[in-house]
C-alpha cells in the first residue's frame, strides 16, 4: 500500500517560519566566514586607523551577516541582505576589498531566496557597484580595483541564480513525487473499493438468498435441508468476512505481511469453479463450458477474470433470479475468451469496476459488458502468451 510521505521542506525561506533548518555545515561555514572576515577587519582597521564611519558600517555588515543566519522570514532575509550589500559596499574601498565578502554573500542571499524577485540579486549587484565606484572616486582608487570588485559581484549574482534554480528543481521534484504517491494511494483506494463492492454484491447478496431459503425450508418443515442451507450460509459469511478483511488489510502499511490464512482464503476465492458452485448453492442455474480452472492464465489474470465473473453472477441473481446463466471459457490461439450471459441487463458501479480491473492489467486484456439480443453479456479476452504453466 502506498503511503503519502510529507515532502521534505525547502532549504530556503518562503515566508514567516518557513524553510527547514540550515545544515550544520552551512552554519559552520558561515560562522567561520564571519569570524575570519571580522578578525581581519579589526586587525587591519587598527593598523590602518580606520575612521569611525568605516568601523560602524563594517560592524553593521557583519551584524547583518550574523542576523541572516537566524532569520527565516522574508522580511529578515530582505533586511539582512540589503544591509550586507549597502553597508559592505560603502567600506569595500577603505578595507582594500575585504568587506566585499559580506556583499557577495548578501547578493547570493537575495538572488537565491524564492520569495523575492529573481532580478533582485542583479539589482543589488548594480547598486553595490555604483556605491563602490563612488567610494573609489572619492578615495582615489583605481579603475582596475572597481572592475575587479565588479567581477566578484557578478560571480555572486550567478551563484545566487544557480542556487535558486537548483532549489526550484528540487521543489518540483518533491512535488512530482508527492503527486505520484497521491495517485498511487488513490489507485489503491479505488482497488479496495472495488473489492468491498464485490463482497457486498456477492457474499452479502448471496447470504440474503440463503437465509431466505432457510426460512422457507423451516416453514415447510424441511429441517435437514434448512440446516444444510444454514451451513452454506455460514461458509459464505466466513468467506465474505475474509474478503472484507483483505480489502481493509490492503489499506494498511503492512499489506505485504498478509496472514497465511488470508492467502489461502484468497486462493479459494480466486477459483472460478468455487464461484460457480456458490452460485448454484444460492439456487441459481449455471451452464458452464470449458476450463473452469483457467489453467492457461497466471494468478493476476485469473483473479481479474474471477472477480468480473463474480460481479456478472451477482448481477444475474439481482436482475434475473432463478434464470439460467451461461459461462464459457474458450482458448482461442494466444488468448482465453470468457463469456458470461444472463437474460437481463445491468447497470451500476459493477460494470465500471470490471473495466477498471482489466485496465490495470495493462497488457491488452479487454472486457466488454452490455446488452446483446435481449441478454446481458460480459465478454472477456485475456492474452496468455508466455504465461502458460505459471503457478497460481
Tab-separated table of C-alpha atoms in Angstrom:
chain	number	residue	atom	x	y	z
A	1	UNK	CA	0.000	0.000	0.000
A	2	UNK	CA	1.309	3.365	-0.939
A	3	UNK	CA	1.768	5.830	1.870
A	4	UNK	CA	1.863	9.563	1.232
A	5	UNK	CA	5.108	10.950	2.589
A	6	UNK	CA	5.374	14.587	3.610
A	7	UNK	CA	7.667	16.345	1.136
A	8	UNK	CA	10.963	17.485	2.541
A	9	UNK	CA	10.766	21.146	3.447
A	10	UNK	CA	12.740	23.587	1.388
A	11	UNK	CA	16.132	24.881	2.332
A	12	UNK	CA	15.190	28.494	1.688
A	13	UNK	CA	12.816	30.841	3.465
A	14	UNK	CA	9.402	31.014	1.823
A	15	UNK	CA	7.579	33.100	4.388
A	16	UNK	CA	7.345	33.513	8.115
A	17	UNK	CA	8.513	30.389	9.829
A	18	UNK	CA	9.049	28.575	6.549
A	19	UNK	CA	12.099	26.599	5.475
A	20	UNK	CA	13.945	23.770	7.083
A	21	UNK	CA	16.820	24.258	9.463
A	22	UNK	CA	20.114	25.010	7.823
A	23	UNK	CA	22.598	22.186	7.899
A	24	UNK	CA	25.466	22.101	10.372
A	25	UNK	CA	27.951	22.503	7.521
A	26	UNK	CA	26.220	25.694	6.318
A	27	UNK	CA	26.175	27.083	9.854
A	28	UNK	CA	29.835	26.221	10.325
A	29	UNK	CA	30.995	27.755	7.046
A	30	UNK	CA	29.092	30.987	7.616
A	31	UNK	CA	30.270	31.236	11.210
A	32	UNK	CA	33.834	30.687	10.043
A	33	UNK	CA	33.379	33.354	7.371
A	34	UNK	CA	32.071	35.897	9.899
A	35	UNK	CA	34.934	35.154	12.306
A	36	UNK	CA	37.661	35.319	9.654
A	37	UNK	CA	36.380	38.493	7.999
A	38	UNK	CA	35.696	40.063	11.392
A	39	UNK	CA	39.206	39.238	12.613
A	40	UNK	CA	40.939	40.780	9.591
A	41	UNK	CA	38.573	43.748	9.618
A	42	UNK	CA	39.543	44.541	13.219
A	43	UNK	CA	43.240	43.800	12.707
A	44	UNK	CA	43.548	45.860	9.516
A	45	UNK	CA	41.383	48.594	10.962
A	46	UNK	CA	43.686	49.017	13.933
A	47	UNK	CA	46.758	49.029	11.709
A	48	UNK	CA	45.291	51.419	9.136
A	49	UNK	CA	43.499	53.602	11.681
A	50	UNK	CA	40.102	53.402	10.019
A	51	UNK	CA	37.799	56.332	10.685
A	52	UNK	CA	34.713	55.794	12.845
A	53	UNK	CA	32.295	55.546	9.908
A	54	UNK	CA	34.256	52.593	8.488
A	55	UNK	CA	34.097	50.806	11.837
A	56	UNK	CA	30.355	51.425	12.108
A	57	UNK	CA	29.421	50.377	8.575
A	58	UNK	CA	31.723	47.352	8.697
A	59	UNK	CA	30.173	46.284	12.005
A	60	UNK	CA	26.671	46.719	10.510
A	61	UNK	CA	27.577	44.494	7.522
A	62	UNK	CA	28.968	41.766	9.799
A	63	UNK	CA	25.979	42.005	12.152
A	64	UNK	CA	23.618	41.620	9.178
A	65	UNK	CA	25.567	38.540	8.130
A	66	UNK	CA	25.015	37.055	11.598
A	67	UNK	CA	21.329	38.069	11.514
A	68	UNK	CA	20.939	36.284	8.214
A	69	UNK	CA	21.832	33.004	9.932
A	70	UNK	CA	18.997	33.347	12.444
A	71	UNK	CA	16.300	34.970	10.320
A	72	UNK	CA	13.790	32.821	8.459
A	73	UNK	CA	11.071	35.286	7.417
A	74	UNK	CA	11.175	37.078	4.075
A	75	UNK	CA	11.429	40.458	5.839
A	76	UNK	CA	14.504	39.412	7.822
A	77	UNK	CA	16.133	37.957	4.690
A	78	UNK	CA	15.476	41.133	2.704
A	79	UNK	CA	16.688	43.380	5.512
A	80	UNK	CA	19.833	41.366	6.206
A	81	UNK	CA	20.704	41.154	2.511
A	82	UNK	CA	20.167	44.875	1.957
A	83	UNK	CA	22.342	45.775	4.961
A	84	UNK	CA	25.144	43.470	3.864
A	85	UNK	CA	25.111	44.941	0.353
A	86	UNK	CA	24.807	48.629	1.241
A	87	UNK	CA	26.938	48.762	4.381
A	88	UNK	CA	29.554	46.384	2.986
A	89	UNK	CA	29.806	48.212	-0.350
A	90	UNK	CA	30.434	51.506	1.452
A	91	UNK	CA	33.615	50.157	3.068
A	92	UNK	CA	34.961	47.907	0.291
A	93	UNK	CA	37.473	50.548	-0.840
A	94	UNK	CA	38.800	51.642	2.603
A	95	UNK	CA	39.167	47.979	3.691
A	96	UNK	CA	41.046	47.131	0.480
A	97	UNK	CA	38.151	44.920	-0.789
A	98	UNK	CA	37.988	42.792	2.399
A	99	UNK	CA	34.345	43.712	3.026
A	100	UNK	CA	33.278	42.589	-0.429
A	101	UNK	CA	32.804	39.161	1.144
A	102	UNK	CA	29.583	40.045	3.052
A	103	UNK	CA	28.443	41.997	-0.023
A	104	UNK	CA	28.721	38.888	-2.208
A	105	UNK	CA	27.025	36.764	0.493
A	106	UNK	CA	24.165	39.278	0.579
A	107	UNK	CA	23.780	39.238	-3.207
A	108	UNK	CA	23.695	35.416	-3.195
A	109	UNK	CA	21.093	35.503	-0.437
A	110	UNK	CA	18.826	37.946	-2.275
A	111	UNK	CA	19.198	36.133	-5.590
A	112	UNK	CA	18.572	32.649	-4.182
A	113	UNK	CA	15.533	33.388	-1.998
A	114	UNK	CA	12.482	32.163	-3.885
A	115	UNK	CA	10.020	34.564	-2.228
A	116	UNK	CA	11.980	37.544	-3.572
A	117	UNK	CA	12.001	38.644	-7.252
A	118	UNK	CA	14.543	36.830	-9.383
A	119	UNK	CA	16.030	40.124	-10.556
A	120	UNK	CA	16.718	41.408	-7.025
A	121	UNK	CA	20.210	39.865	-6.853
A	122	UNK	CA	21.250	41.568	-10.103
A	123	UNK	CA	19.818	44.921	-8.943
A	124	UNK	CA	21.681	44.578	-5.640
A	125	UNK	CA	24.924	43.958	-7.560
A	126	UNK	CA	24.400	47.070	-9.712
A	127	UNK	CA	23.658	49.204	-6.635
A	128	UNK	CA	26.720	47.791	-4.897
A	129	UNK	CA	28.933	48.502	-7.908
A	130	UNK	CA	27.624	52.079	-8.027
A	131	UNK	CA	28.389	52.607	-4.323
A	132	UNK	CA	31.880	51.134	-4.750
A	133	UNK	CA	32.515	53.326	-7.815
A	134	UNK	CA	31.500	56.469	-5.919
A	135	UNK	CA	33.620	55.461	-2.956
A	136	UNK	CA	36.562	54.695	-5.273
A	137	UNK	CA	36.245	58.113	-6.890
A	138	UNK	CA	36.218	59.872	-3.519
A	139	UNK	CA	39.111	57.836	-2.139
A	140	UNK	CA	41.059	57.842	-5.441
A	141	UNK	CA	41.026	54.067	-6.018
A	142	UNK	CA	41.964	52.735	-9.458
A	143	UNK	CA	39.558	51.706	-12.193
A	144	UNK	CA	41.083	48.226	-12.133
A	145	UNK	CA	40.056	47.929	-8.485
A	146	UNK	CA	36.441	48.762	-9.360
A	147	UNK	CA	36.437	46.313	-12.271
A	148	UNK	CA	37.866	43.578	-10.043
A	149	UNK	CA	35.148	44.061	-7.447
A	150	UNK	CA	32.581	44.110	-10.262
A	151	UNK	CA	33.734	40.652	-11.319
A	152	UNK	CA	33.218	39.439	-7.751
A	153	UNK	CA	29.715	40.927	-7.681
A	154	UNK	CA	28.859	39.228	-10.986
A	155	UNK	CA	30.009	35.934	-9.509
A	156	UNK	CA	27.629	36.468	-6.588
A	157	UNK	CA	24.725	37.091	-8.996
A	158	UNK	CA	25.484	33.873	-10.894
A	159	UNK	CA	25.798	31.808	-7.720
A	160	UNK	CA	22.520	33.156	-6.359
A	161	UNK	CA	20.645	32.441	-9.587
A	162	UNK	CA	22.150	28.947	-9.780
A	163	UNK	CA	21.106	28.152	-6.216
A	164	UNK	CA	17.590	29.437	-6.879
A	165	UNK	CA	17.220	27.243	-9.958
A	166	UNK	CA	18.632	24.226	-8.160
A	167	UNK	CA	16.195	24.607	-5.299
A	168	UNK	CA	13.270	25.217	-7.630
A	169	UNK	CA	14.149	21.984	-9.428
A	170	UNK	CA	14.380	20.170	-6.102
A	171	UNK	CA	10.998	21.546	-5.065
A	172	UNK	CA	9.388	20.476	-8.334
A	173	UNK	CA	10.899	17.024	-7.915
A	174	UNK	CA	9.417	16.722	-4.428
A	175	UNK	CA	6.029	17.904	-5.675
A	176	UNK	CA	6.118	15.411	-8.549
A	177	UNK	CA	6.994	12.610	-6.134
A	178	UNK	CA	4.174	13.631	-3.809
A	179	UNK	CA	1.751	13.652	-6.747
A	180	UNK	CA	2.892	10.193	-7.805
A	181	UNK	CA	2.383	8.936	-4.264
A	182	UNK	CA	-1.053	10.526	-4.167
A	183	UNK	CA	-2.018	8.913	-7.481
A	184	UNK	CA	-0.811	5.529	-6.230
A	185	UNK	CA	-2.754	5.980	-2.990
A	186	UNK	CA	-5.940	6.849	-4.882
A	187	UNK	CA	-5.435	3.816	-7.119
A	188	UNK	CA	-5.057	1.596	-4.036
A	189	UNK	CA	-8.210	3.053	-2.529
A	190	UNK	CA	-10.111	2.533	-5.767
A	191	UNK	CA	-8.952	-1.078	-5.853
A	192	UNK	CA	-10.057	-1.593	-2.247
A	193	UNK	CA	-13.440	-0.014	-3.050
A	194	UNK	CA	-13.920	-2.487	-5.885
A	195	UNK	CA	-13.051	-5.392	-3.596
A	196	UNK	CA	-15.517	-4.188	-0.983
A	197	UNK	CA	-18.154	-3.818	-3.703
A	198	UNK	CA	-17.511	-7.430	-4.676
A	199	UNK	CA	-18.033	-8.501	-1.073
A	200	UNK	CA	-21.334	-6.633	-0.834
A	201	UNK	CA	-22.624	-7.806	-4.209
A	202	UNK	CA	-21.561	-11.440	-3.962
A	203	UNK	CA	-21.239	-12.504	-0.344
A	204	UNK	CA	-23.920	-10.410	1.337
A	205	UNK	CA	-26.340	-10.725	-1.572
A	206	UNK	CA	-25.873	-14.476	-1.602
A	207	UNK	CA	-26.224	-14.602	2.170
A	208	UNK	CA	-29.644	-12.943	1.956
A	209	UNK	CA	-30.754	-15.545	-0.593
A	210	UNK	CA	-29.502	-18.370	1.586
A	211	UNK	CA	-31.252	-17.080	4.698
A	212	UNK	CA	-34.483	-16.581	2.752
A	213	UNK	CA	-34.211	-20.197	1.607
A	214	UNK	CA	-33.547	-21.360	5.188
A	215	UNK	CA	-36.642	-19.510	6.395
A	216	UNK	CA	-38.807	-21.030	3.655
A	217	UNK	CA	-37.479	-24.543	4.352
A	218	UNK	CA	-38.125	-24.207	8.076
A	219	UNK	CA	-41.679	-23.075	7.401
A	220	UNK	CA	-42.104	-26.141	5.220
A	221	UNK	CA	-40.729	-28.399	7.968
A	222	UNK	CA	-37.680	-29.444	5.934
A	223	UNK	CA	-35.278	-29.075	8.838
A	224	UNK	CA	-32.391	-31.131	7.454
A	225	UNK	CA	-32.321	-29.207	4.196
A	226	UNK	CA	-32.618	-25.953	6.105
A	227	UNK	CA	-29.650	-26.967	8.275
A	228	UNK	CA	-27.611	-27.662	5.153
A	229	UNK	CA	-28.519	-24.268	3.750
A	230	UNK	CA	-27.613	-22.626	7.065
A	231	UNK	CA	-24.195	-24.288	6.921
A	232	UNK	CA	-23.681	-22.969	3.395
A	233	UNK	CA	-24.736	-19.523	4.593
A	234	UNK	CA	-22.199	-19.706	7.404
A	235	UNK	CA	-19.440	-20.628	4.927
A	236	UNK	CA	-20.478	-17.778	2.664
A	237	UNK	CA	-20.452	-15.340	5.580
A	238	UNK	CA	-16.964	-16.509	6.593
A	239	UNK	CA	-15.722	-16.076	3.034
A	240	UNK	CA	-17.248	-12.599	2.872
A	241	UNK	CA	-15.640	-11.652	6.148
A	242	UNK	CA	-12.248	-12.867	4.891
A	243	UNK	CA	-12.628	-10.837	1.691
A	244	UNK	CA	-13.625	-7.733	3.653
A	245	UNK	CA	-10.625	-8.235	5.925
A	246	UNK	CA	-8.328	-8.447	2.897
A	247	UNK	CA	-9.818	-5.259	1.435
A	248	UNK	CA	-9.233	-3.401	4.696
A	249	UNK	CA	-5.800	-5.009	5.049
A	250	UNK	CA	-4.843	-3.507	1.672
A	251	UNK	CA	-5.254	-0.014	3.147
A	252	UNK	CA	-2.703	-0.685	5.859
A	253	UNK	CA	1.032	-0.076	5.604
A	254	UNK	CA	1.867	-3.710	6.413
A	255	UNK	CA	-0.089	-5.109	3.464
A	256	UNK	CA	2.948	-7.170	2.458
A	257	UNK	CA	2.624	-9.203	5.659
A	258	UNK	CA	-0.699	-10.811	4.733
A	259	UNK	CA	-1.574	-13.684	7.106
A	260	UNK	CA	-1.283	-17.170	5.646
A	261	UNK	CA	-4.962	-17.822	6.360
A	262	UNK	CA	-5.923	-14.860	4.205
A	263	UNK	CA	-3.635	-16.096	1.427
A	264	UNK	CA	-5.396	-19.459	1.488
A	265	UNK	CA	-8.832	-17.795	1.531
A	266	UNK	CA	-7.822	-15.595	-1.384
A	267	UNK	CA	-6.666	-18.663	-3.313
A	268	UNK	CA	-10.058	-20.311	-2.759
A	269	UNK	CA	-11.924	-17.135	-3.698
A	270	UNK	CA	-9.966	-16.837	-6.948
A	271	UNK	CA	-11.233	-20.156	-8.341
A	272	UNK	CA	-13.921	-19.980	-10.998
A	273	UNK	CA	-15.223	-23.428	-10.079
A	274	UNK	CA	-15.778	-22.333	-6.474
A	275	UNK	CA	-17.623	-19.248	-7.687
A	276	UNK	CA	-19.945	-21.295	-9.896
A	277	UNK	CA	-20.604	-23.728	-7.050
A	278	UNK	CA	-21.526	-20.817	-4.787
A	279	UNK	CA	-23.957	-19.506	-7.382
A	280	UNK	CA	-25.635	-22.908	-7.594
A	281	UNK	CA	-25.860	-23.086	-3.801
A	282	UNK	CA	-27.797	-19.823	-3.900
A	283	UNK	CA	-30.418	-21.556	-6.028
A	284	UNK	CA	-29.091	-20.339	-9.360
A	285	UNK	CA	-28.525	-22.336	-12.527
A	286	UNK	CA	-25.212	-22.185	-14.360
A	287	UNK	CA	-24.346	-23.869	-17.634
A	288	UNK	CA	-20.543	-23.938	-17.700
A	289	UNK	CA	-18.460	-24.799	-20.714
A	290	UNK	CA	-14.673	-25.016	-20.932
A	291	UNK	CA	-11.815	-24.983	-18.449
A	292	UNK	CA	-13.151	-23.772	-15.074
A	293	UNK	CA	-9.621	-23.931	-13.632
A	294	UNK	CA	-8.355	-21.257	-16.059
A	295	UNK	CA	-5.049	-23.092	-16.150
A	296	UNK	CA	-3.761	-21.025	-19.078
A	297	UNK	CA	-3.833	-17.804	-17.027
A	298	UNK	CA	-1.465	-16.632	-14.336
A	299	UNK	CA	-2.669	-15.660	-10.849
A	300	UNK	CA	-3.236	-11.958	-11.565
A	301	UNK	CA	-5.248	-12.505	-14.760
A	302	UNK	CA	-7.126	-15.431	-13.251
A	303	UNK	CA	-8.119	-13.261	-10.282
A	304	UNK	CA	-9.323	-10.464	-12.585
A	305	UNK	CA	-11.438	-12.891	-14.611
A	306	UNK	CA	-12.953	-14.457	-11.486
A	307	UNK	CA	-13.762	-11.047	-9.993
A	308	UNK	CA	-15.563	-9.985	-13.172
A	309	UNK	CA	-17.432	-13.306	-13.288
A	310	UNK	CA	-18.420	-12.798	-9.649
A	311	UNK	CA	-19.896	-9.392	-10.472
A	312	UNK	CA	-21.683	-10.781	-13.543
A	313	UNK	CA	-23.222	-13.615	-11.499
A	314	UNK	CA	-24.255	-11.174	-8.766
A	315	UNK	CA	-25.973	-9.074	-11.435
A	316	UNK	CA	-27.755	-12.168	-12.710
A	317	UNK	CA	-29.010	-13.034	-9.221
A	318	UNK	CA	-30.109	-9.457	-8.658
A	319	UNK	CA	-31.834	-8.855	-12.008
A	320	UNK	CA	-32.747	-12.353	-13.198
A	321	UNK	CA	-33.183	-14.565	-10.111
A	322	UNK	CA	-33.711	-18.225	-10.995
A	323	UNK	CA	-32.898	-17.678	-14.673
A	324	UNK	CA	-30.080	-19.775	-16.173
A	325	UNK	CA	-26.651	-18.239	-16.663
A	326	UNK	CA	-24.192	-19.430	-19.310
A	327	UNK	CA	-20.442	-19.306	-18.663
A	328	UNK	CA	-17.990	-20.309	-21.374
A	329	UNK	CA	-14.197	-20.482	-21.313
A	330	UNK	CA	-12.556	-20.860	-24.718
A	331	UNK	CA	-8.863	-20.967	-25.592
A	332	UNK	CA	-8.530	-19.026	-28.835
A	333	UNK	CA	-4.947	-19.159	-30.080
A	334	UNK	CA	-2.882	-16.898	-27.836
A	335	UNK	CA	-5.835	-15.720	-25.748
A	336	UNK	CA	-8.553	-17.026	-23.461
A	337	UNK	CA	-12.090	-15.751	-24.013
A	338	UNK	CA	-14.501	-15.913	-21.076
A	339	UNK	CA	-18.174	-15.031	-21.569
A	340	UNK	CA	-20.974	-14.765	-19.006
A	341	UNK	CA	-24.541	-14.410	-20.327
A	342	UNK	CA	-27.794	-13.885	-18.419
A	343	UNK	CA	-31.267	-12.865	-19.608
A	344	UNK	CA	-31.393	-9.294	-18.296
A	345	UNK	CA	-29.203	-6.212	-18.377
A	346	UNK	CA	-27.481	-4.433	-15.518
A	347	UNK	CA	-26.132	-1.078	-14.503
A	348	UNK	CA	-24.275	0.498	-11.587
A	349	UNK	CA	-20.727	0.517	-10.278
A	350	UNK	CA	-20.065	-3.135	-11.126
A	351	UNK	CA	-19.511	-2.539	-14.841
A	352	UNK	CA	-17.138	0.348	-14.108
A	353	UNK	CA	-15.225	-1.857	-11.698
A	354	UNK	CA	-14.898	-4.587	-14.317
A	355	UNK	CA	-13.320	-2.187	-16.804
A	356	UNK	CA	-11.012	-0.653	-14.218
A	357	UNK	CA	-9.823	-4.073	-13.092
A	358	UNK	CA	-8.911	-5.130	-16.626
A	359	UNK	CA	-7.354	-1.758	-17.445
A	360	UNK	CA	-4.929	-2.280	-14.543
A	361	UNK	CA	-3.556	-5.416	-16.212
A	362	UNK	CA	-2.107	-3.161	-18.914
A	363	UNK	CA	-1.417	-5.866	-21.490
A	364	UNK	CA	-4.317	-5.712	-23.940
A	365	UNK	CA	-6.771	-7.667	-21.782
A	366	UNK	CA	-10.307	-6.456	-22.539
A	367	UNK	CA	-13.757	-6.728	-21.004
A	368	UNK	CA	-16.975	-5.692	-22.710
A	369	UNK	CA	-20.296	-5.607	-20.855
A	370	UNK	CA	-23.638	-4.748	-22.411
A	371	UNK	CA	-26.965	-5.938	-23.801
A	372	UNK	CA	-26.889	-8.188	-26.845
A	373	UNK	CA	-30.008	-9.770	-28.369
A	374	UNK	CA	-32.046	-9.245	-25.194
A	375	UNK	CA	-29.401	-10.690	-22.876
A	376	UNK	CA	-26.724	-9.098	-20.749
A	377	UNK	CA	-23.323	-10.352	-21.862
A	378	UNK	CA	-19.961	-9.903	-20.194
A	379	UNK	CA	-17.163	-10.867	-22.599
A	380	UNK	CA	-13.510	-11.039	-21.538
A	381	UNK	CA	-10.421	-11.671	-23.621
A	382	UNK	CA	-7.106	-12.254	-21.913
A	383	UNK	CA	-3.761	-12.848	-23.695
A	384	UNK	CA	-1.945	-15.925	-22.420
A	385	UNK	CA	1.338	-15.795	-24.357
A	386	UNK	CA	4.367	-16.577	-22.110
A	387	UNK	CA	2.136	-17.211	-19.118
A	388	UNK	CA	1.013	-20.791	-19.561
A	389	UNK	CA	2.131	-23.050	-16.784
A	390	UNK	CA	2.877	-20.355	-14.238
A	391	UNK	CA	1.914	-21.129	-10.693
A	392	UNK	CA	-1.164	-19.571	-9.153
